[in-house]
Amino acid sequence: MPKIIIDGKEIECRDGIPVLQAALEAGWDVPHYCYHPGLSVVASCRLCLMEQKMPHPQTKEMGWAPKLFPSCQTPVKDGMEVRFHSESVENNQKHVMEYYLLNHPLDCPVCDKAGECSLQDYSEKFGNATSRMVEDKHKNPKKDIGPKTLLYQDRCVLCTRCVRFADEIAGTGELAVVERGSRGEIDVFPGEPLANDLQGNVVDLCPVGCLLDKQFLFRQRVWNLQTVPSVSPADSSGACIWIDANDAGVHRVRPRFNERVNEWWISDEQRHGFEYVNREDRLTRPRIRENGQVRGASWEEIPAHLRAAFAGDGSAFVISPMLSNEEAWLLATFARQVAPNAVLACGHVPVEGQDRSFPKGFTIRAEKAPNRGGVERILAHFGGPQMSFDELCGQAADGTLKAVYVYGGYPAAWITPAQAEQLSRLDCLVVHDLFDGPLTERADLVLPAAPWTEREGSFTNCDGLVQAFERARPPRSGIKAEGQFFQELCGLPGLFRSAKIRTMLGESIADLAETFQPRKEPEHAH
Amino acid sequence: MRDEDVIELKAPELTAAERLYLPQIVAGFRTTLRHMFLEKKKRDENMVQYPDAKRQVRIDNYRGVHRLNKDPDGRVACVACFMCSTACPAHCIHIEAGASPWPDREKYPVKFDIDELRCIYCGMCEEACPCDAIELTPHYELVARTRQEMIFDKEKLLHVFEQTKHDKPRKNPAVTDYGLTGNQDKAVARPTSQTKV
Amino acid sequence: MPTRWGALPNSGIDKNPTPVDRIIRDPKIVAAVALVMLVLPPIGLTAAWLAFGQPLLDLMKATDPAILQFVFSLIMMGLVLFIVIHLCAALILAERKISAFIQDRQGPNRVGFFGLLQPIADGIKFMLKEDVTPARVDKPIFILAPCIAFVVAMISFPVIPWAGTVELPWGGTLTTQVASLDIGVLYILAINGLGVYGVVLAGWASNNKYAHYGGMRAAAQMLSYEIPIGLGVLVLLLVSSGTLRLEVIQDQQTATGLWNVFLHPIMFLLVLTANYAETNRAPFDLAECEQELIAGFHTEYSSMKFALFFLAEYAHMIIGSAVLVTLFLGGWEPLPGVSLLHGNNTWWAALIKFHIFWGKIIGLIGLYMLVRWTVPRFRFDQLMKLAWKGMIPIAMALVVIEGVLVAVGIKVDPTAGFVGNFGVLAVHLLVNAVLLGFILWQLSRTKAPVTGRQDNLPEIEVVPSRPAGQGGVSHA
């Protein structure tokens, strides 16, 4: 562990990292655009320059070198002394900021980045209030560089983070800097739009409002959003995300640093695949079929109904891999309470193609459900009669099973017509799902489900890593969140808190009780 | 905030007579009675028989009902930056933004609702507006039969502008496009590499 | 930028008055109607007297005096009720006008000339407005509360000695007091104490936090301010040798011309102040203070139920003033120091007495209104402090002082007249002056502002301002 002195204060830092990273981790706010810990270092933005103590060439006396050094390119060395708060460093920051704003259109009012923009933050904190530029600003139109991304060239600071990302992480290299000097700009090659499966990360990487996501374009101002840590359910990798939401719904998903899974990145399906939670046609109230007539039901009458319908032999519960560990455990507990011989089955696991890996190790999993590992672990713990979902459908068709509880919760239609037909021959079919589909039409009891943004709990990813996610939005009016509903079914009092249930669950399945907390990113990194 | 900016206020010390209330109350009677009887003439001179006649108001800064200004081309001047709804202490402005249908403008309000019942007429929205699109007019007689009618939408706010632009012309039409766009055509341009995506 | 002034287009609401508007706003027509209304009743009464006077007198002479008194009492009750209800309406207009003038406004001036018909408009409005009973209120109590408030305000009037007694020419007397109770003063105190009952019930039944707060405040306030009133009555009992009859207390004042207000000016102020609090009027209207509680206990009330609360408040003002006039201000006697009408029990004297009594009541109500629009409202802790730390100790001291004076024989002699009792007056004034001096001395011992924080709370920790350089903006 090398020790270095920054601004006269000695700090201990990790080995082999640049001084900039060490300073950021120690709490310094050092302005920087081009440096990103996940990308190669180019030292092009010249904003993180520092002063360093060096021996005088002749006298060998230690003193501040007259030249400024890029702190992102200088690795830490034990005993080195640098400073960020000196006249020359601060002057450099001021003048570089003025340079960056020379041709900036200052259209913050219509820029989606406003509010989380490094140009705004740095010019307020390190820059000058005025510009000495008297000539007309250089205008540069916006470009449509890909199906999901727009490029506003005149806001660009040419940090080349996006170019390096496309080269190094995605490995596709669609982006490049074309032209030179003051005419330099980011662009794609002819006929090669920015369309790889990780391209959304360039929007997060962009420190200014240059690269913008078409999905989030003009949708909300960022200061009206509340940010909640969550885990993506789009595939089984368990990528950590931030959910940005407000009263109008969920608006954006951004990557959350996680050194064990996704580092700083997420795939586009994890980023853009949340829209279904905002759909208007979601189920919002329980329905019950009585004597052939469907009527709306209240949540209060449902537990008694379920206990009556599932008490006998031939009942089965389908526990979907979309459920969290806690919810799956509660549902299985209820199943064993009401019918000790009930069949427990893991729900349908959607799979698309093969796992796909990218050069630096980022992997998009083929399995498009977040918690198969957790559900199978819990089912193994409970034991008893178990079968796969396909077998269950077959038994439903031949009359071995009488009553089946199916939890769906998938973002898209998931059941085949044949399976739906098989299940519809049951005496009692309870469907707990997000949307109307072939199953809900045939069900005797339909319960509205809540998507993961409206629940809390933990997912076990494909590598067995248990990660907790928080609730970003309250359940939509009329819906009782799964955790609360299953808890009431089990007869547990009080409000559902996933941490409380996790402790109870941990008494029988110890390895699901501990959740993994990723390392926190430094406060001033971006 | 610097220490020299802090002014410490001390409660005044009161005399025994002041703490007894009664002399102060008598002094108060003097004031109220003076207004009641002695200043009657002054009162009558300054009286405005309100519904029949109206007081002269300062048109520039009277804070009455809002309007949404139009630019010289007759389009809504607002660029949907949400500054007004952010500044609004009463949370009475609801905006939905969208991509503008015009080539020289990025963003425009698809929906712009002001709940005039919730509004406290503080004028912060006008202060916050970077392109002088929202302004308060000197008109203060707002009546409706339902609460819904008092939620002014974009059309109604633009209509208020049409009604009031002769009383109070738009403050500074020169900054219509606020340098957001310049003179250049900002239609989605093709990449320099002449590629269609 | 130069300020531009302009008049907006007038709405012209009143440009086309209806014929009714024209008539009721024409001063000449109004004056003519008023003249007719002033002239007609005397003419009618005279005509009635000429026509039926003699038979009526004969009937009265022939009637048993007890029955005569009973009938007269009934008429008197009806008359007082009539006066109170109509005076309430007039007072509401007066209050609005007075507040308007104090605040340099015009007040109601649209209904009738000078707004004189406003009470009628108000009454019609109250009766025609939608009577909202919110969901989930305690309905029986919600309806009962304004009734209790109104009834309680109205049943105090019978014990007031409006105009003394009238000696009939053919022998026998009629008393204008409807009910001459042995416990007259206690009756008033008891009924006034009940006045808060309607308010508390209203606050409680409304199922509304503001109303609840208002009711609770009213209860605490009434409880506190009954005590100075009770102690004031106690002092008067000592002065008047222990009678509780209002007419006797009043007679003793008129006999000597030495009104109780001169003997006990401080006590008078205390009782007057406590009366303001009892009627829930500014500066003691914490039960309905608009800034904090919307409308306090009557937040949920509308239409006639609200009107009943309104009437009850004004009736309380009238009864409070009537009691003060009887106890302290010599009742129907026009001037202090001389006994002009004392002992004069003719029918015309009774008429004059009645008018003087009401005149004094209206004068006191004028003071009520002046106070309301002059003095700002107390904060609740100040209100409690004023009662418990200010008024009650002073009142207790006055009870002790008066007790000592009575014990050593310094006492009003009802037969000695004003001059004979001058020594007693001087001693009382001296004692009051000494007490006032003592109060002032006590008040001058601390200089802390009355409006400040409670003095025994710990110091507020001063948060130091941010050290330089840590702010979001660097001042380089």
CSV table of C-alpha atoms in Angstrom, one decimal, chain A residues 360-525:
chain,number,residue,atom,x,y,z
A,360,LYS,CA,-13.1,-7.2,-21.5
A,361,GLY,CA,-15.3,-10.0,-20.1
A,362,PHE,CA,-18.7,-8.4,-20.0
A,363,THR,CA,-21.3,-11.1,-20.7
A,364,ILE,CA,-24.9,-11.0,-21.8
A,365,ARG,CA,-26.5,-14.1,-20.5
A,366,ALA,CA,-28.8,-16.3,-22.6
A,367,GLU,CA,-31.1,-16.9,-19.7
A,368,LYS,CA,-33.5,-14.1,-19.5
A,369,ALA,CA,-34.8,-14.5,-15.9
A,370,PRO,CA,-33.0,-13.0,-12.8
A,371,ASN,CA,-33.5,-15.7,-10.2
A,372,ARG,CA,-33.6,-19.3,-11.5
A,373,GLY,CA,-30.7,-20.1,-9.1
A,374,GLY,CA,-32.5,-18.8,-6.1
A,375,VAL,CA,-35.8,-20.5,-6.8
A,376,GLU,CA,-34.1,-23.8,-7.5
A,377,ARG,CA,-32.1,-23.5,-4.3
A,378,ILE,CA,-35.3,-22.8,-2.3
A,379,LEU,CA,-37.2,-25.7,-4.0
A,380,ALA,CA,-34.3,-28.0,-3.2
A,381,HIS,CA,-34.6,-27.0,0.4
A,382,PHE,CA,-38.3,-27.6,0.6
A,383,GLY,CA,-38.0,-31.0,-1.1
A,384,GLY,CA,-41.2,-33.0,-1.6
A,385,PRO,CA,-42.8,-33.7,-4.9
A,386,GLN,CA,-41.3,-31.5,-7.6
A,387,MET,CA,-41.3,-31.5,-11.4
A,388,SER,CA,-40.5,-29.2,-14.3
A,389,PHE,CA,-43.1,-26.8,-15.7
A,390,ASP,CA,-43.5,-28.9,-18.9
A,391,GLU,CA,-44.2,-32.0,-16.8
A,392,LEU,CA,-46.7,-30.1,-14.8
A,393,CYS,CA,-48.5,-29.0,-17.8
A,394,GLY,CA,-48.7,-32.6,-19.0
A,395,GLN,CA,-50.1,-33.7,-15.6
A,396,ALA,CA,-52.6,-30.9,-15.7
A,397,ALA,CA,-53.8,-32.1,-19.0
A,398,ASP,CA,-54.2,-35.8,-17.9
A,399,GLY,CA,-56.1,-34.8,-14.8
A,400,THR,CA,-53.5,-35.8,-12.2
A,401,LEU,CA,-53.4,-32.3,-10.9
A,402,LYS,CA,-56.6,-30.5,-9.7
A,403,ALA,CA,-55.5,-27.0,-8.7
A,404,VAL,CA,-52.4,-25.0,-9.9
A,405,TYR,CA,-51.1,-21.6,-8.8
A,406,VAL,CA,-49.1,-20.1,-11.7
A,407,TYR,CA,-46.9,-17.1,-11.0
A,408,GLY,CA,-45.8,-15.4,-14.2
A,409,GLY,CA,-44.3,-11.9,-13.9
A,410,TYR,CA,-42.5,-12.0,-17.3
A,411,PRO,CA,-42.2,-8.8,-19.3
A,412,ALA,CA,-43.6,-10.4,-22.4
A,413,ALA,CA,-46.0,-13.2,-23.4
A,414,TRP,CA,-44.4,-16.4,-22.3
A,415,ILE,CA,-46.7,-19.4,-22.4
A,416,THR,CA,-47.3,-21.5,-25.5
A,417,PRO,CA,-50.9,-22.0,-26.6
A,418,ALA,CA,-50.5,-25.7,-26.1
A,419,GLN,CA,-49.4,-25.3,-22.5
A,420,ALA,CA,-52.3,-22.8,-21.9
A,421,GLU,CA,-54.7,-25.3,-23.3
A,422,GLN,CA,-53.3,-28.1,-21.1
A,423,LEU,CA,-53.5,-25.9,-17.9
A,424,SER,CA,-57.1,-24.8,-18.8
A,425,ARG,CA,-58.4,-28.3,-18.1
A,426,LEU,CA,-57.7,-27.9,-14.4
A,427,ASP,CA,-60.5,-27.6,-11.8
A,428,CYS,CA,-58.9,-24.5,-10.3
A,429,LEU,CA,-56.3,-22.3,-12.1
A,430,VAL,CA,-54.9,-19.3,-10.3
A,431,VAL,CA,-52.8,-17.0,-12.4
A,432,HIS,CA,-50.6,-14.2,-10.9
A,433,ASP,CA,-49.2,-12.2,-13.7
A,434,LEU,CA,-48.5,-8.7,-15.1
A,435,PHE,CA,-50.6,-8.8,-18.3
A,436,ASP,CA,-53.6,-10.4,-19.7
A,437,GLY,CA,-52.7,-13.4,-21.9
A,438,PRO,CA,-53.9,-16.9,-22.9
A,439,LEU,CA,-53.7,-18.1,-19.3
A,440,THR,CA,-55.6,-15.3,-17.6
A,441,GLU,CA,-58.5,-15.8,-20.0
A,442,ARG,CA,-58.9,-19.4,-18.7
A,443,ALA,CA,-58.0,-18.7,-15.1
A,444,ASP,CA,-60.5,-19.0,-12.2
A,445,LEU,CA,-58.6,-16.4,-10.2
A,446,VAL,CA,-56.4,-13.7,-11.7
A,447,LEU,CA,-54.1,-11.8,-9.4
A,448,PRO,CA,-52.3,-8.7,-10.6
A,449,ALA,CA,-48.5,-8.9,-10.1
A,450,ALA,CA,-46.1,-6.0,-9.5
A,451,PRO,CA,-42.9,-5.7,-11.6
A,452,TRP,CA,-39.6,-5.7,-9.8
A,453,THR,CA,-39.5,-1.9,-9.7
A,454,GLU,CA,-42.4,-2.0,-7.3
A,455,ARG,CA,-41.1,-4.8,-5.1
A,456,GLU,CA,-38.0,-5.3,-2.9
A,457,GLY,CA,-36.0,-8.4,-2.3
A,458,SER,CA,-32.9,-10.2,-3.6
A,459,PHE,CA,-32.0,-12.1,-6.7
A,460,THR,CA,-29.5,-14.9,-6.9
A,461,ASN,CA,-27.6,-14.6,-10.2
A,462,CYS,CA,-26.2,-17.3,-12.4
A,463,ASP,CA,-23.0,-17.5,-10.3
A,464,GLY,CA,-24.9,-17.8,-7.0
A,465,LEU,CA,-24.3,-14.2,-6.0
A,466,VAL,CA,-27.2,-12.9,-3.9
A,467,GLN,CA,-27.9,-9.2,-4.4
A,468,ALA,CA,-30.6,-7.0,-2.9
A,469,PHE,CA,-32.7,-4.6,-4.8
A,470,GLU,CA,-34.9,-1.8,-3.5
A,471,ARG,CA,-38.4,-0.6,-4.4
A,472,ALA,CA,-38.3,2.3,-6.8
A,473,ARG,CA,-42.1,3.0,-7.0
A,474,PRO,CA,-45.1,2.1,-4.8
A,475,PRO,CA,-47.2,-0.7,-6.3
A,476,ARG,CA,-49.7,0.6,-8.8
A,477,SER,CA,-53.1,1.4,-7.3
A,478,GLY,CA,-55.1,-1.8,-6.6
A,479,ILE,CA,-52.0,-4.1,-6.6
A,480,LYS,CA,-50.7,-5.7,-3.5
A,481,ALA,CA,-47.0,-6.3,-3.9
A,482,GLU,CA,-46.1,-10.0,-3.9
A,483,GLY,CA,-44.0,-9.9,-0.7
A,484,GLN,CA,-46.9,-8.4,1.3
A,485,PHE,CA,-49.4,-10.8,-0.2
A,486,PHE,CA,-47.4,-13.9,0.3
A,487,GLN,CA,-46.6,-12.8,3.8
A,488,GLU,CA,-50.2,-12.4,4.6
A,489,LEU,CA,-50.9,-15.8,3.0
A,490,CYS,CA,-48.4,-17.4,5.4
A,491,GLY,CA,-50.1,-15.7,8.3
A,492,LEU,CA,-47.1,-13.5,9.2
A,493,PRO,CA,-48.2,-10.1,10.7
A,494,GLY,CA,-46.9,-6.6,9.8
A,495,LEU,CA,-45.5,-5.0,6.7
A,496,PHE,CA,-43.3,-6.9,4.3
A,497,ARG,CA,-39.6,-6.0,4.7
A,498,SER,CA,-37.3,-8.0,2.6
A,499,ALA,CA,-34.5,-7.8,5.1
A,500,LYS,CA,-36.7,-9.3,7.8
A,501,ILE,CA,-37.8,-12.2,5.6
A,502,ARG,CA,-34.2,-12.7,4.5
A,503,THR,CA,-33.1,-13.2,8.1
A,504,MET,CA,-35.9,-15.8,8.6
A,505,LEU,CA,-35.0,-17.5,5.3
A,506,GLY,CA,-31.3,-17.5,6.4
A,507,GLU,CA,-32.2,-19.7,9.4
A,508,SER,CA,-32.9,-22.6,7.0
A,509,ILE,CA,-30.9,-21.6,3.9
A,510,ALA,CA,-27.8,-19.8,5.2
A,511,ASP,CA,-26.3,-18.9,1.8
A,512,LEU,CA,-29.3,-16.8,0.7
A,513,ALA,CA,-29.2,-14.6,3.8
A,514,GLU,CA,-26.1,-12.7,3.0
A,515,THR,CA,-26.3,-10.2,0.2
A,516,PHE,CA,-23.3,-8.9,-1.8
A,517,GLN,CA,-22.6,-5.2,-1.5
A,518,PRO,CA,-20.5,-3.8,-4.4
A,519,ARG,CA,-17.7,-1.4,-3.6
A,520,LYS,CA,-18.8,2.2,-3.5
A,521,GLU,CA,-17.6,4.4,-6.3
A,522,PRO,CA,-15.8,7.6,-5.1
A,523,GLU,CA,-18.1,10.5,-4.6
A,524,HIS,CA,-16.6,12.7,-7.2
A,525,ALA,CA,-16.0,10.1,-9.9
